Short mmCIF file of N, CA and C in Angstrom, two decimals:
data_model
loop_
_atom_site.label_atom_id
_atom_site.label_comp_id
_atom_site.label_asym_id
_atom_site.label_seq_id
_atom_site.Cartn_x
_atom_site.Cartn_y
_atom_site.Cartn_z
N UNK A 162 -7.20 -35.93 16.37
CA UNK A 162 -8.64 -34.94 15.02
C UNK A 162 -9.53 -34.45 15.10
N UNK A 163 -9.64 -33.19 14.18
CA UNK A 163 -10.88 -31.97 15.29
C UNK A 163 -11.08 -31.81 14.32
N UNK A 164 -13.10 -31.83 13.24
CA UNK A 164 -13.26 -31.40 12.44
C UNK A 164 -14.58 -30.33 12.47
N UNK A 165 -14.57 -29.21 11.96
CA UNK A 165 -15.38 -28.05 12.01
C UNK A 165 -15.83 -27.52 10.75
N UNK A 166 -17.26 -27.81 11.06
CA UNK A 166 -18.21 -27.85 10.32
C UNK A 166 -18.85 -26.61 10.59
N UNK A 167 -19.20 -24.87 9.61
CA UNK A 167 -20.30 -23.96 9.38
C UNK A 167 -21.50 -23.70 9.45
N UNK A 168 -22.33 -23.22 9.57
CA UNK A 168 -23.72 -23.65 8.70
C UNK A 168 -24.23 -21.85 9.16
N UNK A 169 -25.72 -21.70 7.80
CA UNK A 169 -26.25 -20.59 8.59
C UNK A 169 -25.48 -19.21 7.94
N UNK A 170 -24.95 -19.11 6.81
CA UNK A 170 -24.76 -18.57 6.61
C UNK A 170 -25.64 -17.85 5.27
N UNK A 171 -25.37 -16.71 4.63
CA UNK A 171 -26.56 -16.82 3.64
C UNK A 171 -26.55 -14.69 3.12
N UNK A 172 -27.53 -14.94 1.95
CA UNK A 172 -27.90 -13.52 1.47
C UNK A 172 -29.20 -12.38 2.25
N UNK A 173 -28.08 -11.56 2.80
CA UNK A 173 -29.45 -10.55 3.24
C UNK A 173 -29.45 -9.52 3.51
N UNK A 174 -29.38 -8.44 3.75
CA UNK A 174 -29.74 -6.95 3.82
C UNK A 174 -29.65 -6.08 5.27
N UNK A 175 -29.42 -4.91 4.53
CA UNK A 175 -28.89 -4.16 5.44
C UNK A 175 -29.91 -4.41 6.54
N UNK A 176 -28.97 -4.71 8.20
CA UNK A 176 -30.19 -4.36 9.07
C UNK A 176 -30.66 -6.03 9.78
N UNK A 177 -30.40 -6.34 8.51
CA UNK A 177 -30.74 -7.97 8.65
C UNK A 177 -29.93 -8.75 9.99
N UNK A 178 -30.49 -10.02 10.92
CA UNK A 178 -30.29 -10.70 11.27
C UNK A 178 -30.00 -12.37 11.23
N UNK A 179 -28.48 -12.57 11.54
CA UNK A 179 -28.06 -13.65 10.67
C UNK A 179 -27.47 -14.24 12.05
N UNK A 180 -27.37 -16.38 12.22
CA UNK A 180 -27.22 -16.90 13.89
C UNK A 180 -25.90 -17.94 12.33
N UNK A 181 -25.07 -17.94 12.89
CA UNK A 181 -23.83 -19.26 12.24
C UNK A 181 -23.48 -19.94 13.17
N UNK A 182 -24.02 -21.24 13.01
CA UNK A 182 -23.21 -22.45 14.22
C UNK A 182 -21.92 -23.36 12.70
N UNK A 183 -21.23 -23.58 13.66
CA UNK A 183 -19.90 -24.70 14.17
C UNK A 183 -20.12 -25.78 14.99
N UNK A 184 -20.13 -27.00 14.78
CA UNK A 184 -20.52 -28.00 14.91
C UNK A 184 -18.87 -29.04 14.80
N UNK A 185 -18.86 -29.04 16.12
CA UNK A 185 -17.02 -29.94 16.03
C UNK A 185 -17.64 -30.91 15.98
N UNK A 186 -16.72 -31.99 15.83
CA UNK A 186 -16.52 -33.91 16.68
C UNK A 186 -15.39 -34.11 16.04
N UNK A 187 -15.12 -35.39 16.29
CA UNK A 187 -13.91 -36.38 16.56
C UNK A 187 -13.40 -36.19 18.06
N UNK A 188 -12.01 -35.47 18.40
CA UNK A 188 -11.33 -35.83 19.38
C UNK A 188 -11.92 -34.36 20.52
N UNK A 189 -12.16 -34.61 21.46
CA UNK A 189 -12.63 -33.58 22.55
C UNK A 189 -11.60 -33.68 23.25
N UNK A 190 -11.02 -31.52 22.91
CA UNK A 190 -9.71 -31.62 23.98
C UNK A 190 -10.01 -30.45 25.15
N UNK A 191 -10.17 -30.75 26.38
CA UNK A 191 -9.86 -30.41 27.34
C UNK A 191 -10.29 -28.44 27.68
N UNK A 192 -9.30 -28.12 26.88
CA UNK A 192 -8.81 -27.08 27.02
C UNK A 192 -9.58 -25.57 25.75
N UNK A 193 -10.13 -26.65 24.87
CA UNK A 193 -10.45 -26.47 23.65
C UNK A 193 -10.67 -24.10 24.00
N UNK A 194 -10.44 -24.00 23.38
CA UNK A 194 -10.98 -22.44 22.76
C UNK A 194 -11.39 -22.05 22.05
N UNK A 195 -12.43 -21.96 21.43
CA UNK A 195 -13.00 -21.80 20.23
C UNK A 195 -13.82 -20.14 19.09
N UNK A 196 -12.60 -19.93 18.41
CA UNK A 196 -12.80 -18.38 17.67
C UNK A 196 -13.44 -18.24 16.22
N UNK A 197 -14.08 -16.92 15.72
CA UNK A 197 -14.62 -17.03 14.52
C UNK A 197 -13.91 -15.56 13.68
N UNK A 198 -13.38 -16.41 12.61
CA UNK A 198 -12.73 -14.78 11.82
C UNK A 198 -13.72 -14.85 10.83
N UNK A 199 -12.62 -13.96 9.58
CA UNK A 199 -13.12 -13.42 8.97
C UNK A 199 -12.55 -13.12 7.73
N UNK A 200 -13.27 -12.86 6.28
CA UNK A 200 -11.96 -12.55 5.70
C UNK A 200 -13.04 -12.28 4.02
N UNK A 201 -12.83 -10.27 4.07
CA UNK A 201 -13.31 -10.13 3.02
C UNK A 201 -13.11 -9.95 1.56
N UNK A 202 -13.84 -9.71 1.13
CA UNK A 202 -13.04 -9.74 -0.61
C UNK A 202 -11.95 -8.45 -0.68
N UNK A 203 -10.95 -9.13 -0.69
CA UNK A 203 -9.77 -7.54 -1.54
C UNK A 203 -9.39 -7.59 0.04
N UNK A 204 -9.75 -8.31 1.68
CA UNK A 204 -8.51 -7.79 2.87
C UNK A 204 -8.38 -8.73 2.77
N UNK A 205 -7.39 -8.73 4.34
CA UNK A 205 -6.69 -9.89 5.46
C UNK A 205 -8.08 -10.78 5.81
N UNK A 206 -7.71 -11.91 6.44
CA UNK A 206 -8.60 -12.27 7.07
C UNK A 206 -8.57 -11.23 8.87
N UNK A 207 -9.59 -11.36 9.45
CA UNK A 207 -9.57 -10.35 10.46
C UNK A 207 -9.99 -11.68 11.77
N UNK A 208 -9.54 -11.02 12.57
CA UNK A 208 -10.29 -11.62 14.29
C UNK A 208 -11.84 -11.55 13.63
N UNK A 209 -12.81 -11.83 14.43
CA UNK A 209 -14.55 -11.21 14.91
C UNK A 209 -14.86 -11.69 16.80
N UNK A 210 -14.49 -12.58 16.60
CA UNK A 210 -14.61 -13.37 18.82
C UNK A 210 -14.04 -14.49 18.26
N UNK A 211 -13.64 -13.92 20.29
CA UNK A 211 -13.60 -16.05 20.39
C UNK A 211 -14.33 -15.90 22.42
N UNK A 212 -13.88 -17.54 22.44
CA UNK A 212 -14.45 -17.91 23.99
C UNK A 212 -14.42 -19.48 24.63
N UNK A 213 -14.22 -18.91 25.81
CA UNK A 213 -13.43 -20.24 26.33
C UNK A 213 -14.25 -21.30 26.27
N UNK A 214 -13.43 -22.26 27.35
CA UNK A 214 -14.83 -22.98 26.85
C UNK A 214 -16.28 -23.45 27.87
N UNK A 215 -15.06 -22.39 28.93
CA UNK A 215 -17.28 -22.40 30.35
C UNK A 215 -18.19 -21.70 29.45
N UNK A 216 -16.94 -21.07 28.80
CA UNK A 216 -17.99 -19.35 28.17
C UNK A 216 -17.93 -18.44 28.75
N UNK A 217 -17.38 -18.53 30.19
CA UNK A 217 -17.46 -17.17 30.79
C UNK A 217 -16.54 -16.06 30.46
N UNK A 218 -15.48 -16.16 28.96
CA UNK A 218 -14.85 -14.93 28.79
C UNK A 218 -14.79 -15.23 27.13
N UNK A 219 -15.22 -13.93 26.62
CA UNK A 219 -15.87 -13.58 25.19
C UNK A 219 -14.95 -12.17 25.01
N UNK A 220 -14.40 -12.62 23.78
CA UNK A 220 -13.54 -11.15 23.60
C UNK A 220 -14.04 -11.13 21.58
N UNK A 221 -14.39 -9.60 21.44
CA UNK A 221 -14.61 -9.28 20.20
C UNK A 221 -13.64 -8.15 19.50
N UNK A 222 -13.81 -8.24 17.86
CA UNK A 222 -12.71 -7.50 16.93
C UNK A 222 -13.86 -5.80 17.16
N UNK A 223 -12.88 -4.55 17.04
CA UNK A 223 -13.33 -3.75 17.10
C UNK A 223 -14.72 -3.57 16.35
N UNK A 224 -14.81 -4.13 14.70
CA UNK A 224 -16.18 -3.46 14.23
C UNK A 224 -17.21 -4.36 14.86
N UNK A 225 -17.20 -5.04 14.87
CA UNK A 225 -18.37 -5.78 15.61
C UNK A 225 -18.84 -6.07 17.00
N UNK A 226 -17.88 -5.08 17.72
CA UNK A 226 -18.50 -4.82 19.22
C UNK A 226 -19.83 -4.22 19.32
N UNK A 227 -20.95 -5.28 19.69
CA UNK A 227 -21.85 -3.70 20.09
C UNK A 227 -23.49 -4.62 19.79
N UNK A 228 -22.67 -5.34 18.09
CA UNK A 228 -23.61 -5.75 17.23
C UNK A 228 -23.48 -7.52 17.09
N UNK A 229 -22.27 -8.53 17.21
CA UNK A 229 -21.97 -9.98 17.98
C UNK A 229 -22.52 -10.20 18.32
N UNK A 230 -22.53 -11.45 18.99
CA UNK A 230 -22.63 -12.14 19.94
C UNK A 230 -21.95 -13.98 19.84
N UNK A 231 -21.34 -14.22 20.57
CA UNK A 231 -20.58 -15.65 20.91
C UNK A 231 -21.04 -16.39 21.96
N UNK A 232 -21.62 -17.72 21.74
CA UNK A 232 -22.12 -18.45 22.91
C UNK A 232 -21.46 -19.78 22.12
N UNK A 233 -21.55 -20.90 23.08
CA UNK A 233 -21.65 -22.18 23.33
C UNK A 233 -22.44 -22.84 23.58
N UNK A 234 -22.47 -24.26 23.35
CA UNK A 234 -23.27 -25.08 23.47
C UNK A 234 -22.84 -26.62 23.33
N UNK A 235 -21.35 -26.41 24.67
CA UNK A 235 -20.97 -27.82 24.94
C UNK A 235 -21.64 -29.16 24.88
N UNK A 236 -22.84 -29.34 24.78
CA UNK A 236 -23.67 -30.49 25.29
C UNK A 236 -23.75 -31.15 23.85
N UNK A 237 -23.96 -29.38 22.93
CA UNK A 237 -24.08 -29.82 21.40
C UNK A 237 -22.82 -29.88 20.69
N UNK A 238 -21.73 -29.47 21.37
CA UNK A 238 -20.25 -29.43 21.02
C UNK A 238 -20.26 -28.16 19.75
N UNK A 239 -20.90 -27.40 19.86
CA UNK A 239 -21.39 -26.07 18.58
C UNK A 239 -21.32 -24.86 19.67
N UNK A 240 -20.42 -23.83 18.87
CA UNK A 240 -20.45 -23.35 18.68
C UNK A 240 -21.41 -22.13 17.39
N UNK A 241 -21.66 -20.62 18.79
CA UNK A 241 -22.40 -19.39 17.80
C UNK A 241 -22.21 -18.25 17.77
N UNK A 242 -22.86 -17.89 16.49
CA UNK A 242 -22.43 -16.43 16.29
C UNK A 242 -23.31 -15.45 15.70
N UNK A 243 -24.14 -14.72 16.83
CA UNK A 243 -25.44 -14.17 16.30
C UNK A 243 -25.13 -12.31 15.81
N UNK A 244 -24.90 -12.75 14.49
CA UNK A 244 -24.87 -11.20 14.09
C UNK A 244 -26.42 -10.73 13.77
N UNK A 245 -26.70 -9.14 14.47
CA UNK A 245 -27.51 -8.59 14.29
C UNK A 245 -26.57 -7.25 13.72
N UNK A 246 -27.41 -6.05 13.60
CA UNK A 246 -27.64 -4.72 12.12
C UNK A 246 -26.52 -4.94 11.76
N UNK A 247 -26.93 -6.39 10.67
CA UNK A 247 -25.82 -6.66 9.58
C UNK A 247 -25.79 -5.04 8.78
N UNK A 248 -24.25 -5.18 8.55
CA UNK A 248 -23.34 -3.91 7.50
C UNK A 248 -23.06 -4.87 6.11
N UNK A 249 -22.70 -4.14 4.82
CA UNK A 249 -22.51 -4.07 3.49
C UNK A 249 -21.05 -4.77 3.92
N UNK A 250 -20.43 -4.05 5.22
CA UNK A 250 -18.84 -4.52 5.54
C UNK A 250 -19.21 -5.40 5.48
N UNK A 251 -19.86 -6.34 7.36
CA UNK A 251 -19.77 -7.11 7.40
C UNK A 251 -19.13 -8.66 6.20
N UNK A 252 -19.93 -8.41 5.08
CA UNK A 252 -19.60 -9.60 3.82
C UNK A 252 -18.13 -9.88 3.91
N UNK A 253 -18.59 -11.06 3.36
CA UNK A 253 -16.94 -12.10 3.77
C UNK A 253 -17.35 -13.60 4.00
N UNK A 254 -16.26 -14.60 3.86
CA UNK A 254 -16.60 -15.70 4.47
C UNK A 254 -16.12 -15.91 5.70
N UNK A 255 -17.12 -16.49 6.57
CA UNK A 255 -16.67 -16.66 7.79
C UNK A 255 -16.18 -17.70 8.65
N UNK A 256 -15.21 -18.28 9.11
CA UNK A 256 -14.42 -19.22 9.73
C UNK A 256 -14.99 -19.84 10.77
N UNK A 257 -15.05 -20.58 11.64
CA UNK A 257 -15.28 -21.35 13.30
C UNK A 257 -13.56 -21.77 13.01
N UNK A 258 -12.48 -21.71 14.13
CA UNK A 258 -11.19 -22.42 14.44
C UNK A 258 -11.52 -22.48 15.90
N UNK A 259 -10.15 -23.84 15.79
CA UNK A 259 -10.48 -24.11 17.63
C UNK A 259 -8.93 -24.12 17.71
N UNK A 260 -8.24 -24.24 19.40
CA UNK A 260 -7.08 -23.67 19.72
C UNK A 260 -7.06 -24.93 21.17
N UNK A 261 -5.97 -25.86 20.96
CA UNK A 261 -6.14 -26.77 22.59
C UNK A 261 -5.62 -25.35 23.56
N UNK A 262 -5.01 -24.81 23.38
CA UNK A 262 -4.20 -23.64 24.24
C UNK A 262 -4.08 -22.72 24.10
N UNK A 263 -4.51 -21.65 23.99
CA UNK A 263 -3.68 -20.25 23.24
C UNK A 263 -3.76 -19.43 24.61
N UNK A 264 -2.96 -18.11 24.75
CA UNK A 264 -2.63 -17.31 25.86
C UNK A 264 -3.23 -15.74 26.26
N UNK A 265 -4.16 -14.56 26.58
CA UNK A 265 -4.69 -14.14 26.39
C UNK A 265 -4.23 -13.27 25.90
N UNK A 266 -2.99 -13.19 25.33
CA UNK A 266 -2.17 -12.08 24.25
C UNK A 266 -2.14 -12.45 23.04
N UNK A 267 -2.51 -13.83 23.08
CA UNK A 267 -2.60 -14.26 20.97
C UNK A 267 -3.90 -15.09 20.73
N UNK A 268 -4.95 -13.97 21.59
CA UNK A 268 -6.18 -15.04 20.79
C UNK A 268 -7.07 -14.10 19.97
N UNK A 269 -6.22 -13.43 19.30
CA UNK A 269 -6.73 -12.73 17.98
C UNK A 269 -5.61 -13.06 16.24
N UNK A 270 -5.04 -13.66 17.33
CA UNK A 270 -4.30 -14.57 15.89
C UNK A 270 -4.28 -15.79 15.52
N UNK A 271 -4.39 -15.85 14.13
CA UNK A 271 -4.91 -16.77 12.92
C UNK A 271 -4.08 -18.45 13.35
N UNK A 272 -2.78 -17.86 13.71
CA UNK A 272 -1.38 -19.00 12.99
C UNK A 272 -1.45 -19.85 14.57
N UNK A 273 -1.86 -18.91 15.58
CA UNK A 273 -1.71 -19.51 17.85
C UNK A 273 -3.65 -21.09 17.00
N UNK A 274 -4.32 -21.17 15.85
CA UNK A 274 -5.67 -21.90 15.62
C UNK A 274 -5.37 -22.65 15.55
N UNK A 275 -5.85 -24.68 15.94
CA UNK A 275 -5.25 -25.49 15.72
C UNK A 275 -6.09 -26.17 14.07
N UNK A 276 -7.21 -25.62 14.68
CA UNK A 276 -7.58 -26.78 13.13
C UNK A 276 -9.30 -25.05 12.71
N UNK A 277 -9.59 -25.61 11.47
CA UNK A 277 -10.60 -24.62 11.04
C UNK A 277 -11.26 -25.19 9.99
N UNK A 278 -12.50 -24.68 9.79
CA UNK A 278 -13.81 -25.60 9.24
C UNK A 278 -13.42 -25.10 7.98
N UNK A 279 -14.46 -25.13 6.44
CA UNK A 279 -14.24 -24.59 5.56
C UNK A 279 -15.36 -23.33 5.09
N UNK A 280 -15.72 -22.81 5.99
CA UNK A 280 -16.14 -21.33 6.25
C UNK A 280 -17.16 -20.84 4.90
N UNK A 281 -19.18 -20.39 6.01
CA UNK A 281 -19.45 -19.88 4.82
C UNK A 281 -19.59 -18.55 4.67
N UNK A 282 -20.08 -18.74 3.44
CA UNK A 282 -20.14 -17.15 2.98
C UNK A 282 -21.38 -16.66 3.20
N UNK A 283 -21.36 -15.32 4.24
CA UNK A 283 -22.64 -14.33 4.54
C UNK A 283 -21.92 -13.04 3.55
N UNK A 284 -23.33 -12.65 2.88
CA UNK A 284 -23.25 -11.24 2.04
C UNK A 284 -24.27 -10.82 1.84
N UNK A 285 -24.26 -9.32 2.80
CA UNK A 285 -25.06 -8.44 3.33
C UNK A 285 -25.12 -7.07 2.31
N UNK A 286 -26.22 -7.16 1.49
CA UNK A 286 -27.28 -5.89 0.47
C UNK A 286 -27.43 -4.70 1.07
N UNK A 287 -26.86 -3.73 -0.01
CA UNK A 287 -26.97 -2.97 0.65
C UNK A 287 -28.80 -1.65 0.64
#
């Protein structure tokens, strides 16, 4: 069993920055992969970013490339999402997720992740 808790969301203006955190507790998996997803009002949940255990491999969804950065601190069992140049269309509930194993072709598929946090709200005003 793994528990994930997101924090760092809030209300900001367009162009501002936020740093989200996701703290993991419980069992530690040797091959855990961490990802971020988001659900905007009236839209389906979409992939944001993913990082492997070592931190050496990352991938981003097209809408956030060049603006968001995912990282992890394994000593703290925490993954981060640095969000810069925020836009109103970034407004969403952001979820972190963990997968004990995931193939390189499935990193963007939410059904491949085993554990999910409760989400944190990010609102970007125009």
